[in-house]
mmCIF file of C-alpha atoms in Angstrom:
data_model
loop_
_atom_site.group_PDB
_atom_site.id
_atom_site.type_symbol
_atom_site.label_atom_id
_atom_site.label_comp_id
_atom_site.label_asym_id
_atom_site.label_seq_id
_atom_site.Cartn_x
_atom_site.Cartn_y
_atom_site.Cartn_z
ATOM 1 C CA GLY C 1 0.000 0.000 0.000
ATOM 2 C CA GLN C 2 0.903 3.646 -0.140
ATOM 3 C CA ASN C 3 1.784 5.427 3.040
ATOM 4 C CA ILE C 4 2.993 8.855 4.074
ATOM 5 C CA ASP C 5 3.935 9.545 7.683
ATOM 6 C CA GLN C 6 4.451 12.865 9.371
ATOM 7 C CA PRO C 7 4.077 13.944 13.008
ATOM 8 C CA THR C 8 0.585 14.962 14.039
ATOM 9 C CA GLU C 9 1.581 18.073 15.932
ATOM 10 C CA MET C 10 4.672 20.103 16.781
ATOM 11 C CA THR C 11 5.266 23.144 18.960
ATOM 12 C CA ALA C 12 8.009 25.720 18.505
ATOM 13 C CA THR C 13 8.939 29.179 19.743
ATOM 14 C CA GLU C 14 8.752 32.391 17.752
ATOM 15 C CA GLY C 15 12.139 33.175 16.204
ATOM 16 C CA ALA C 16 13.380 29.589 16.444
ATOM 17 C CA ILE C 17 13.882 26.861 13.832
ATOM 18 C CA VAL C 18 11.692 23.799 13.347
ATOM 19 C CA GLN C 19 12.050 20.730 11.129
ATOM 20 C CA ILE C 20 9.004 18.759 10.021
ATOM 21 C CA ASN C 21 9.792 15.259 8.795
ATOM 22 C CA CYS C 22 7.960 13.178 6.235
ATOM 23 C CA THR C 23 8.604 9.551 5.305
ATOM 24 C CA TYR C 24 6.886 7.852 2.418
ATOM 25 C CA GLN C 25 6.308 4.478 0.801
ATOM 26 C CA THR C 26 4.570 4.827 -2.540
ATOM 27 C CA SER C 27 4.196 2.996 -5.819
ATOM 28 C CA GLY C 28 6.644 5.035 -7.829
ATOM 29 C CA PHE C 29 7.878 8.538 -7.244
ATOM 30 C CA ASN C 30 7.605 11.638 -9.384
ATOM 31 C CA GLY C 31 8.289 14.289 -6.813
ATOM 32 C CA LEU C 32 7.335 15.466 -3.348
ATOM 33 C CA PHE C 33 5.363 18.592 -2.469
ATOM 34 C CA TRP C 34 4.995 20.553 0.736
ATOM 35 C CA TYR C 35 1.868 22.652 1.235
ATOM 36 C CA GLN C 36 0.837 25.022 4.015
ATOM 37 C CA GLN C 37 -2.776 25.099 5.152
ATOM 38 C CA HIS C 38 -4.198 27.600 7.607
ATOM 39 C CA ALA C 39 -7.338 26.565 9.470
ATOM 40 C CA GLY C 40 -10.425 26.882 7.316
ATOM 41 C CA GLU C 41 -8.444 27.691 4.179
ATOM 42 C CA ALA C 42 -7.201 25.760 1.174
ATOM 43 C CA PRO C 43 -3.581 24.554 0.932
ATOM 44 C CA THR C 44 -0.948 26.789 -0.630
ATOM 45 C CA PHE C 45 2.174 25.546 -2.395
ATOM 46 C CA LEU C 46 5.492 25.785 -0.561
ATOM 47 C CA SER C 47 7.981 23.558 -2.368
ATOM 48 C CA TYR C 48 8.600 20.749 -4.808
ATOM 49 C CA ASN C 49 11.556 18.307 -4.730
ATOM 50 C CA VAL C 50 12.263 15.605 -7.271
ATOM 51 C CA LEU C 51 16.061 15.340 -6.944
ATOM 52 C CA ASP C 52 18.016 14.554 -3.780
ATOM 53 C CA GLY C 53 19.220 17.523 -1.826
ATOM 54 C CA LEU C 54 18.173 20.761 -0.240
ATOM 55 C CA GLU C 55 16.053 23.450 -1.902
ATOM 56 C CA GLU C 56 16.116 26.795 -0.136
ATOM 57 C CA LYS C 57 13.430 29.421 -0.568
ATOM 58 C CA GLY C 58 13.661 32.298 1.874
ATOM 59 C CA ARG C 59 12.888 31.177 5.408
ATOM 60 C CA PHE C 60 11.688 27.789 4.186
ATOM 61 C CA SER C 61 13.867 24.924 2.923
ATOM 62 C CA SER C 62 12.932 21.436 1.821
ATOM 63 C CA PHE C 63 15.162 18.370 1.696
ATOM 64 C CA LEU C 64 14.725 15.080 -0.111
ATOM 65 C CA SER C 65 16.443 11.702 0.064
ATOM 66 C CA ARG C 66 14.868 9.338 -2.442
ATOM 67 C CA SER C 67 16.916 6.343 -1.290
ATOM 68 C CA LYS C 68 15.591 6.771 2.247
ATOM 69 C CA GLY C 69 12.050 7.758 1.277
ATOM 70 C CA TYR C 70 12.475 10.825 3.447
ATOM 71 C CA SER C 71 11.925 14.548 3.268
ATOM 72 C CA TYR C 72 11.861 17.423 5.705
ATOM 73 C CA LEU C 73 10.616 20.980 5.692
ATOM 74 C CA LEU C 74 12.794 23.419 7.620
ATOM 75 C CA LEU C 75 11.304 26.689 8.811
ATOM 76 C CA LYS C 76 13.676 29.368 10.134
ATOM 77 C CA GLU C 77 13.033 32.575 12.074
ATOM 78 C CA LEU C 78 9.569 31.378 12.966
ATOM 79 C CA GLN C 79 6.770 33.907 12.987
ATOM 80 C CA MET C 80 3.350 33.645 14.584
ATOM 81 C CA LYS C 81 1.768 33.550 11.129
ATOM 82 C CA ASP C 82 3.613 30.271 10.463
ATOM 83 C CA SER C 83 1.138 28.544 12.771
ATOM 84 C CA ALA C 84 -0.631 26.215 10.341
ATOM 85 C CA SER C 85 -0.781 22.643 9.155
ATOM 86 C CA TYR C 86 1.978 21.484 6.825
ATOM 87 C CA LEU C 87 1.070 18.787 4.336
ATOM 88 C CA CYS C 88 3.524 16.439 2.658
ATOM 89 C CA ALA C 89 2.336 14.939 -0.639
ATOM 90 C CA VAL C 90 4.022 12.521 -3.048
ATOM 91 C CA LEU C 91 3.336 12.253 -6.774
ATOM 92 C CA ASP C 92 3.169 8.527 -7.472
ATOM 93 C CA SER C 93 3.794 6.555 -10.656
ATOM 94 C CA ASN C 94 0.324 7.462 -11.948
ATOM 95 C CA TYR C 95 0.973 11.153 -11.266
ATOM 96 C CA GLN C 96 -1.596 11.085 -8.486
ATOM 97 C CA LEU C 97 -0.886 13.088 -5.342
ATOM 98 C CA ILE C 98 -0.792 10.935 -2.228
ATOM 99 C CA TRP C 99 -1.325 13.101 0.847
ATOM 100 C CA GLY C 100 0.026 12.818 4.354
ATOM 101 C CA ALA C 101 -2.291 13.626 7.241
ATOM 102 C CA GLY C 102 -0.505 16.901 7.903
ATOM 103 C CA THR C 103 1.500 18.297 10.804
ATOM 104 C CA LYS C 104 -0.115 20.977 12.912
ATOM 105 C CA LEU C 105 2.555 23.493 13.889
ATOM 106 C CA ILE C 106 1.894 25.639 16.939
ATOM 107 C CA ILE C 107 4.087 28.712 17.417
ATOM 108 C CA LYS C 108 4.388 30.138 20.920
ATOM 109 C CA PRO C 109 5.634 33.652 21.724
ATOM 110 C CA GLY P 1 -1.267 33.705 -12.240
ATOM 111 C CA ALA P 2 -2.823 30.264 -11.812
ATOM 112 C CA VAL P 3 -5.802 31.350 -9.729
ATOM 113 C CA VAL P 4 -8.671 29.025 -8.941
ATOM 114 C CA SER P 5 -11.976 30.297 -7.635
ATOM 115 C CA GLN P 6 -14.711 28.339 -5.936
ATOM 116 C CA HIS P 7 -18.328 29.260 -5.365
ATOM 117 C CA PRO P 8 -20.036 29.386 -2.983
ATOM 118 C CA SER P 9 -17.558 29.739 -0.129
ATOM 119 C CA TRP P 10 -20.118 28.391 2.304
ATOM 120 C CA VAL P 11 -23.608 26.963 2.065
ATOM 121 C CA ILE P 12 -26.213 25.670 4.473
ATOM 122 C CA CYS P 13 -28.884 23.374 3.098
ATOM 123 C CA LYS P 14 -31.605 21.129 4.389
ATOM 124 C CA SER P 15 -31.313 17.364 4.397
ATOM 125 C CA GLY P 16 -32.549 15.856 1.140
ATOM 126 C CA THR P 17 -31.760 18.838 -1.058
ATOM 127 C CA SER P 18 -28.979 19.124 -3.649
ATOM 128 C CA VAL P 19 -26.103 21.588 -3.676
ATOM 129 C CA LYS P 20 -23.890 22.588 -6.597
ATOM 130 C CA ILE P 21 -20.341 23.832 -6.104
ATOM 131 C CA GLU P 22 -18.443 25.531 -8.940
ATOM 132 C CA CYS P 23 -14.691 25.503 -9.487
ATOM 133 C CA ARG P 24 -13.128 27.835 -12.050
ATOM 134 C CA SER P 25 -9.590 28.351 -13.276
ATOM 135 C CA LEU P 26 -9.428 32.094 -13.858
ATOM 136 C CA ASP P 27 -6.289 32.658 -15.888
ATOM 137 C CA PHE P 28 -5.328 29.293 -17.279
ATOM 138 C CA GLN P 29 -6.889 26.278 -18.893
ATOM 139 C CA ALA P 30 -7.281 23.256 -16.685
ATOM 140 C CA THR P 31 -7.759 19.972 -18.475
ATOM 141 C CA THR P 32 -7.660 18.185 -15.140
ATOM 142 C CA MET P 33 -9.362 19.236 -11.922
ATOM 143 C CA PHE P 34 -9.603 17.429 -8.611
ATOM 144 C CA TRP P 35 -12.259 17.389 -5.931
ATOM 145 C CA TYR P 36 -11.289 16.838 -2.307
ATOM 146 C CA ARG P 37 -13.190 16.569 0.940
ATOM 147 C CA GLN P 38 -11.689 17.436 4.298
ATOM 148 C CA PHE P 39 -13.226 16.677 7.666
ATOM 149 C CA PRO P 40 -12.091 18.646 10.738
ATOM 150 C CA LYS P 41 -8.534 17.899 11.805
ATOM 151 C CA GLN P 42 -8.075 15.401 8.984
ATOM 152 C CA SER P 43 -6.111 15.535 5.764
ATOM 153 C CA LEU P 44 -7.405 15.988 2.281
ATOM 154 C CA MET P 45 -9.298 13.042 0.835
ATOM 155 C CA LEU P 46 -9.404 12.859 -2.935
ATOM 156 C CA MET P 47 -12.952 12.212 -4.110
ATOM 157 C CA ALA P 48 -12.552 12.277 -7.864
ATOM 158 C CA THR P 49 -10.445 13.393 -10.787
ATOM 159 C CA SER P 50 -12.248 15.400 -13.414
ATOM 160 C CA ASN P 51 -11.023 15.582 -17.001
ATOM 161 C CA GLU P 52 -12.508 18.044 -19.433
ATOM 162 C CA GLY P 53 -14.903 16.412 -21.843
ATOM 163 C CA SER P 54 -14.904 12.981 -20.230
ATOM 164 C CA LYS P 55 -16.371 11.208 -17.244
ATOM 165 C CA ALA P 56 -14.822 11.772 -13.860
ATOM 166 C CA THR P 57 -12.775 9.064 -12.185
ATOM 167 C CA TYR P 58 -14.015 8.429 -8.660
ATOM 168 C CA GLU P 59 -11.946 7.120 -5.777
ATOM 169 C CA GLN P 60 -12.950 3.925 -4.081
ATOM 170 C CA GLY P 61 -15.821 4.416 -1.676
ATOM 171 C CA VAL P 62 -17.098 7.629 -3.274
ATOM 172 C CA GLU P 63 -20.619 7.289 -4.671
ATOM 173 C CA LYS P 64 -20.639 8.686 -8.183
ATOM 174 C CA ASP P 65 -24.439 8.934 -8.223
ATOM 175 C CA LYS P 66 -24.377 11.045 -5.103
ATOM 176 C CA PHE P 67 -21.470 13.288 -6.026
ATOM 177 C CA LEU P 68 -22.059 14.332 -9.624
ATOM 178 C CA ILE P 69 -19.104 15.920 -11.373
ATOM 179 C CA ASN P 70 -19.240 17.795 -14.635
ATOM 180 C CA HIS P 71 -16.226 19.281 -16.411
ATOM 181 C CA ALA P 72 -17.766 20.737 -19.527
ATOM 182 C CA SER P 73 -15.139 23.358 -20.301
ATOM 183 C CA LEU P 74 -11.437 23.952 -19.773
ATOM 184 C CA THR P 75 -12.124 26.474 -17.029
ATOM 185 C CA LEU P 76 -15.112 25.072 -15.132
ATOM 186 C CA SER P 77 -15.858 21.949 -13.151
ATOM 187 C CA THR P 78 -18.897 21.470 -10.937
ATOM 188 C CA LEU P 79 -19.629 19.124 -8.044
ATOM 189 C CA THR P 80 -23.257 18.480 -7.159
ATOM 190 C CA VAL P 81 -24.017 16.827 -3.848
ATOM 191 C CA THR P 82 -27.378 15.166 -4.396
ATOM 192 C CA SER P 83 -29.830 14.365 -1.608
ATOM 193 C CA ALA P 84 -27.446 15.778 0.959
ATOM 194 C CA HIS P 85 -27.426 14.436 4.510
ATOM 195 C CA PRO P 86 -25.794 15.769 7.679
ATOM 196 C CA GLU P 87 -22.872 13.348 7.268
ATOM 197 C CA ASP P 88 -22.037 15.105 3.983
ATOM 198 C CA SER P 89 -21.224 18.250 5.949
ATOM 199 C CA SER P 90 -17.577 18.952 5.230
ATOM 200 C CA PHE P 91 -15.060 21.280 3.629
ATOM 201 C CA TYR P 92 -14.963 20.649 -0.128
ATOM 202 C CA ILE P 93 -11.911 21.847 -2.017
ATOM 203 C CA CYS P 94 -11.208 21.778 -5.722
ATOM 204 C CA SER P 95 -7.848 22.068 -7.406
ATOM 205 C CA ALA P 96 -6.646 22.393 -10.957
ATOM 206 C CA ARG P 97 -3.506 20.974 -12.467
ATOM 207 C CA GLY P 98 -1.138 23.652 -13.696
ATOM 208 C CA GLU P 99 -0.059 24.181 -17.267
ATOM 209 C CA PRO P 100 3.204 22.568 -18.451
ATOM 210 C CA GLY P 101 5.950 25.147 -18.760
ATOM 211 C CA ARG P 102 4.255 27.588 -16.394
ATOM 212 C CA THR P 103 4.398 25.722 -13.118
ATOM 213 C CA GLU P 104 6.122 22.849 -11.342
ATOM 214 C CA PRO P 105 5.221 19.553 -13.010
ATOM 215 C CA TYR P 106 1.795 18.419 -11.935
ATOM 216 C CA GLU P 107 1.474 21.131 -9.310
ATOM 217 C CA GLN P 108 -2.105 21.634 -8.184
ATOM 218 C CA TYR P 109 -3.636 25.044 -7.565
ATOM 219 C CA PHE P 110 -6.352 25.033 -4.969
ATOM 220 C CA GLY P 111 -9.601 26.895 -4.776
ATOM 221 C CA PRO P 112 -10.485 28.549 -1.451
ATOM 222 C CA GLY P 113 -12.874 25.754 -0.514
ATOM 223 C CA THR P 114 -16.602 25.477 0.190
ATOM 224 C CA ARG P 115 -17.913 24.731 3.644
ATOM 225 C CA LEU P 116 -21.106 22.712 3.383
ATOM 226 C CA THR P 117 -23.417 22.318 6.353
ATOM 227 C CA VAL P 118 -26.439 20.057 5.988
ATOM 228 C CA THR P 119 -29.105 20.488 8.642
#
């Protein structure tokens, strides 16, 4: 079967750094997405990785290791507005997005 | 660019009635659109994949006669919840696949969602 695991909830302090991990087992792999979703809103695109390594985009970075079936999203200089759910999604061999359950990130002052 | 709108943003209906939700790609053509449902504190659940000009492909466990999907043009897909019941109350989100060359491969652009409450 296809499976994507990420922690249910994480807490971090404003100004700090947090890493959200995602492990996956899917039938084929055509890339991994990270989305941010605020409560009551639709997801918004953060990053896309298809090759191994780190992609940096401002305060957010995303890492992928295809051999380990592992990715992480790194958020630096945390702000209160970063409080949201972060969704990991893998594009499988049929180009269907397989979604993780999401990680709720709580930022404390 | 790549904006998707959804209408209505929220709707309350009585049990047994039908509700239609529209999803539009505003500045690009979307040959493929997706319909998701999300219950509180849960992740997105794909209901169906909608391809312009053909029948939608429904995920296992989703009743195609209850959730009617029409994708008659390259910019509009509709989801009709027929004979709605309280258990159909949920957050319904559509997305459209981006255009090759303009976006990341197979990136999906999401509409703002429709909150359906069936009383």
